[in-house]
Coordinates of C-alpha atoms in Angstrom, one line a residue:
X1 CA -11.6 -20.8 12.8
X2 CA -7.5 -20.9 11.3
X3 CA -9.1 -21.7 7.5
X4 CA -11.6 -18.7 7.9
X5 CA -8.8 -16.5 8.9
X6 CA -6.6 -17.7 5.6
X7 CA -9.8 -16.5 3.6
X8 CA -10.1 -13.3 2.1
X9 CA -12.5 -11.3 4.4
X10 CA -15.5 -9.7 2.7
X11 CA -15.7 -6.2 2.7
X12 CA -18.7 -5.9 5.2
X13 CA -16.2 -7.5 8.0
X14 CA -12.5 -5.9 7.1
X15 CA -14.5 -2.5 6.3
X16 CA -15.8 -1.9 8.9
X17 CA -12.5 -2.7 11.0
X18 CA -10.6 -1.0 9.5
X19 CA -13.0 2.2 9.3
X20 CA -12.8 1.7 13.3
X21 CA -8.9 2.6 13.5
X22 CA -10.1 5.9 12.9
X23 CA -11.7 6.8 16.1
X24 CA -9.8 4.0 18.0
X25 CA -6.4 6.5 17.2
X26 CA -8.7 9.4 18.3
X27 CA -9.6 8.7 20.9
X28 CA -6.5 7.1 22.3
X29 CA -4.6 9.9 21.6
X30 CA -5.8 12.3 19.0
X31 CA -3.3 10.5 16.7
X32 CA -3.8 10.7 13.1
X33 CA -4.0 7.2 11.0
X34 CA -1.7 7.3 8.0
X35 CA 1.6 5.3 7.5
X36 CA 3.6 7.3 5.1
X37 CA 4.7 9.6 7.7
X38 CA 6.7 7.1 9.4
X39 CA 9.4 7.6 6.8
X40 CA 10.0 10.6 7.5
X41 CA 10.1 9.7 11.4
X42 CA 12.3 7.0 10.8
X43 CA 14.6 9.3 8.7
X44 CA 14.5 11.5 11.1
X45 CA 15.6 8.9 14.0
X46 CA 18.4 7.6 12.0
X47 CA 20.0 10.7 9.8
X48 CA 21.9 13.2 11.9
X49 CA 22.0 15.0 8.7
X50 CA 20.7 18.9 9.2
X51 CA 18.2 18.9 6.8
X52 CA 15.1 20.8 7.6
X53 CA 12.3 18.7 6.9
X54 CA 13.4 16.0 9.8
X55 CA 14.2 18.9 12.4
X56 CA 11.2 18.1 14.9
X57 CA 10.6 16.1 17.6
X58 CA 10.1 12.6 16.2
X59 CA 9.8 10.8 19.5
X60 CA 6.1 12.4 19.7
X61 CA 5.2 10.1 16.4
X62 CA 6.9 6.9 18.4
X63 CA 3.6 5.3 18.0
X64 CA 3.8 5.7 14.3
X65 CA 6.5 3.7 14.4
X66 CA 5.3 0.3 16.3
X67 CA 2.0 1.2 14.0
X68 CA 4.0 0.0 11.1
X69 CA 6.6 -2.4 12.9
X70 CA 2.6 -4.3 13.6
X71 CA 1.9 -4.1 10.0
X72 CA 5.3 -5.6 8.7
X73 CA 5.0 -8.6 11.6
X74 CA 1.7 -9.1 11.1
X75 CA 2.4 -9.3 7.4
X76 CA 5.2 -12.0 8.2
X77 CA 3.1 -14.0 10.6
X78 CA 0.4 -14.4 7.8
X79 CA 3.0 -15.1 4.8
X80 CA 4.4 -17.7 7.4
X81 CA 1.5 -19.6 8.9
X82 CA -1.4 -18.5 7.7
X83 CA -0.9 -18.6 4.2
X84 CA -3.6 -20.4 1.6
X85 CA -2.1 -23.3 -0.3
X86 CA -4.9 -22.7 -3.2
X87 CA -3.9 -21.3 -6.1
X88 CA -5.3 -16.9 -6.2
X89 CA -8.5 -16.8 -7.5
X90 CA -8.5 -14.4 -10.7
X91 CA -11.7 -13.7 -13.2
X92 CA -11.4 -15.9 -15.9
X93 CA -11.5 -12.6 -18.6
X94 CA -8.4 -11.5 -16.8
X95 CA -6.6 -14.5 -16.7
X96 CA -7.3 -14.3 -20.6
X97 CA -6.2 -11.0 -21.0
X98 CA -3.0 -11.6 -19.0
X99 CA -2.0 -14.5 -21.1
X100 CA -1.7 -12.5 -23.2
X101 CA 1.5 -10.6 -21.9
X102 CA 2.7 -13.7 -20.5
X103 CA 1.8 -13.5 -17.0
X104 CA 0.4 -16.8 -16.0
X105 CA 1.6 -17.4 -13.0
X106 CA -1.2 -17.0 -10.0
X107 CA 0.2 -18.7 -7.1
X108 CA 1.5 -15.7 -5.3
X109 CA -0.3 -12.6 -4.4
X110 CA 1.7 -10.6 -7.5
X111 CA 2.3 -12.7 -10.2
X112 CA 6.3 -13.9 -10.6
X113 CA 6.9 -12.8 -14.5
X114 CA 6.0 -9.3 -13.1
X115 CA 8.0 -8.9 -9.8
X116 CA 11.3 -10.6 -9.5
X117 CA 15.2 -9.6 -10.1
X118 CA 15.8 -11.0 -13.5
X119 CA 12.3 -9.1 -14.8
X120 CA 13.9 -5.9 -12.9
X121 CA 16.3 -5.6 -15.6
X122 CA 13.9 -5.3 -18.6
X123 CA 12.2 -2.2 -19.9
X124 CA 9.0 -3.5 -18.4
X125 CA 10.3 -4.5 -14.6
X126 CA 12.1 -1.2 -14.8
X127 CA 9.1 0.7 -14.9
X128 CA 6.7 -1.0 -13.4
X129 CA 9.0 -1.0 -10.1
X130 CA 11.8 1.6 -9.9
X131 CA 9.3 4.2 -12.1
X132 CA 6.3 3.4 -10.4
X133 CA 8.1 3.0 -6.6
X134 CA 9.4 6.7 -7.3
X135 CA 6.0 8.1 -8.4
X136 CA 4.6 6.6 -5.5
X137 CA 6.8 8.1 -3.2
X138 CA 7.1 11.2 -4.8
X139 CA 2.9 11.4 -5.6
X140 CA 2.5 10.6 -1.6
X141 CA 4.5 13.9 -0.6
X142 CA 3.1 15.9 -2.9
X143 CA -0.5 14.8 -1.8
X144 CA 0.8 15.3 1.6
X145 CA -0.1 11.7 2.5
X146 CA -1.1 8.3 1.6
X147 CA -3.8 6.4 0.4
X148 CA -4.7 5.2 3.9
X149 CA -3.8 8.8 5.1
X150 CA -6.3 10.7 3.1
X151 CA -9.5 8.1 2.0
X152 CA -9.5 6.4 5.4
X153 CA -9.0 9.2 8.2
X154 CA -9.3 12.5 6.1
X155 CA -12.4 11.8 4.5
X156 CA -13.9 10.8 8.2
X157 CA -13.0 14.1 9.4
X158 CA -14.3 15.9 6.2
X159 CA -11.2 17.4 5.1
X160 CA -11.1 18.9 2.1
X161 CA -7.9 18.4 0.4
X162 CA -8.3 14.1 1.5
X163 CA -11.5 14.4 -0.8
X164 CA -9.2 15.8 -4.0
X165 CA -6.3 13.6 -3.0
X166 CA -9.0 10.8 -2.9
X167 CA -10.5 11.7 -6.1
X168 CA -7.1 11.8 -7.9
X169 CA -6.1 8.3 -6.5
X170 CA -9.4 7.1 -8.2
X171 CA -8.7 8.9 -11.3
X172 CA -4.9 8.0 -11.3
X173 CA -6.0 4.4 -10.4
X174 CA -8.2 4.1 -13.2
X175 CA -6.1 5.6 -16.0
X176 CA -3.2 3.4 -14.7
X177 CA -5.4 0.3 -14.9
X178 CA -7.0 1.0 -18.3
X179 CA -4.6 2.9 -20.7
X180 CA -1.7 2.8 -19.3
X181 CA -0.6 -0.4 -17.8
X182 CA -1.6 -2.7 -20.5
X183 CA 0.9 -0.5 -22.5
X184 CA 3.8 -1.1 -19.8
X185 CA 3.4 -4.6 -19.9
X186 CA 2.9 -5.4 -23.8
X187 CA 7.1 -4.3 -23.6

């Protein structure tokens, strides 16, 4: 049971799970699944400043907060026990293709030459995360919510603007993956 739980679950099991939050939060609570909210909760806990945007009653989105505190321990109980020796399967193209810009490096979930202090102080580590942390942040306000947020619980409830938000992700996703990326990293 431990070595199928250290496997990558197919998409017809983690899916469907995950799809389930959805009404699990509903009917719970009539909460809303999304996690970039709890920023702004925390922010709000924490900053007496008087800013606006974190005057309202955080302690109604409490649940927001263990929601993530779940995610992060549940994502330090798996790096810590239940993590697969093997080295990350990657297509054999990409692998190619990579080699290219130097990353060879597969044995963690992102590759070392891209994510790690000294590479944080090169043109391409600059971008990749300071750049692309900020346009993250600043693309998930503006959408008014996440990933998770919009394609996970908007879309089951048919909203409208999770559909466009959705869409652009997709877009964004693509044109990041294709044209512009390969650029970043060829610094």
């Amino acid at each position: 049971m431990l070595e199928m739980i250290k496997e990558p679950w197919p998409w017809y099991i983690a899916g469907p799970l995950i799809g389930l939050t959805v009404p699990a939060l509903l009917i719970m609570g009539n909460k809303s699944f999304g996690i970039s909210s709890s920023l702004r909760h925390i922010c709000a806990a924490c900053l007496p400043a008087n800013v606006n945007f974190f005057k309202y009653d955080w302690k109604k989105e409490a649940w927001n907060l263990f929601f993530v505190l779940g995610i992060f321990l549940g994502g330090m109980i798996a790096a810590h026990f239940l993590i697969n020796p093997n080295e990350i399967t990657v297509n054999p193209e990409l692998k190619t293709e990579l080699a290219g810009y130097g990353i060879t490096d597969y044995s963690n979930m992102v590759p070392e030459q891209l994510m790690n202090f000294e590479s944080l102080l090169t043109w391409r580590g600059l971008i990749i995360m300071v750049a692309g942390g900020f346009l993250v942040g600043f693309g998930t306000r503006y959408a008014g919510g996440c990933t998770s947020g919009h394609a996970i619980m908007g879309l089951s409830n048919l909203q409208w603007p999770s559909l466009v938000a959705t869409v652009c992700f997709m877009i964004g996703g693509f044109l990041m993956a294709n044209l512009i990326l390969p650029v970043i990293l060829s610094l």
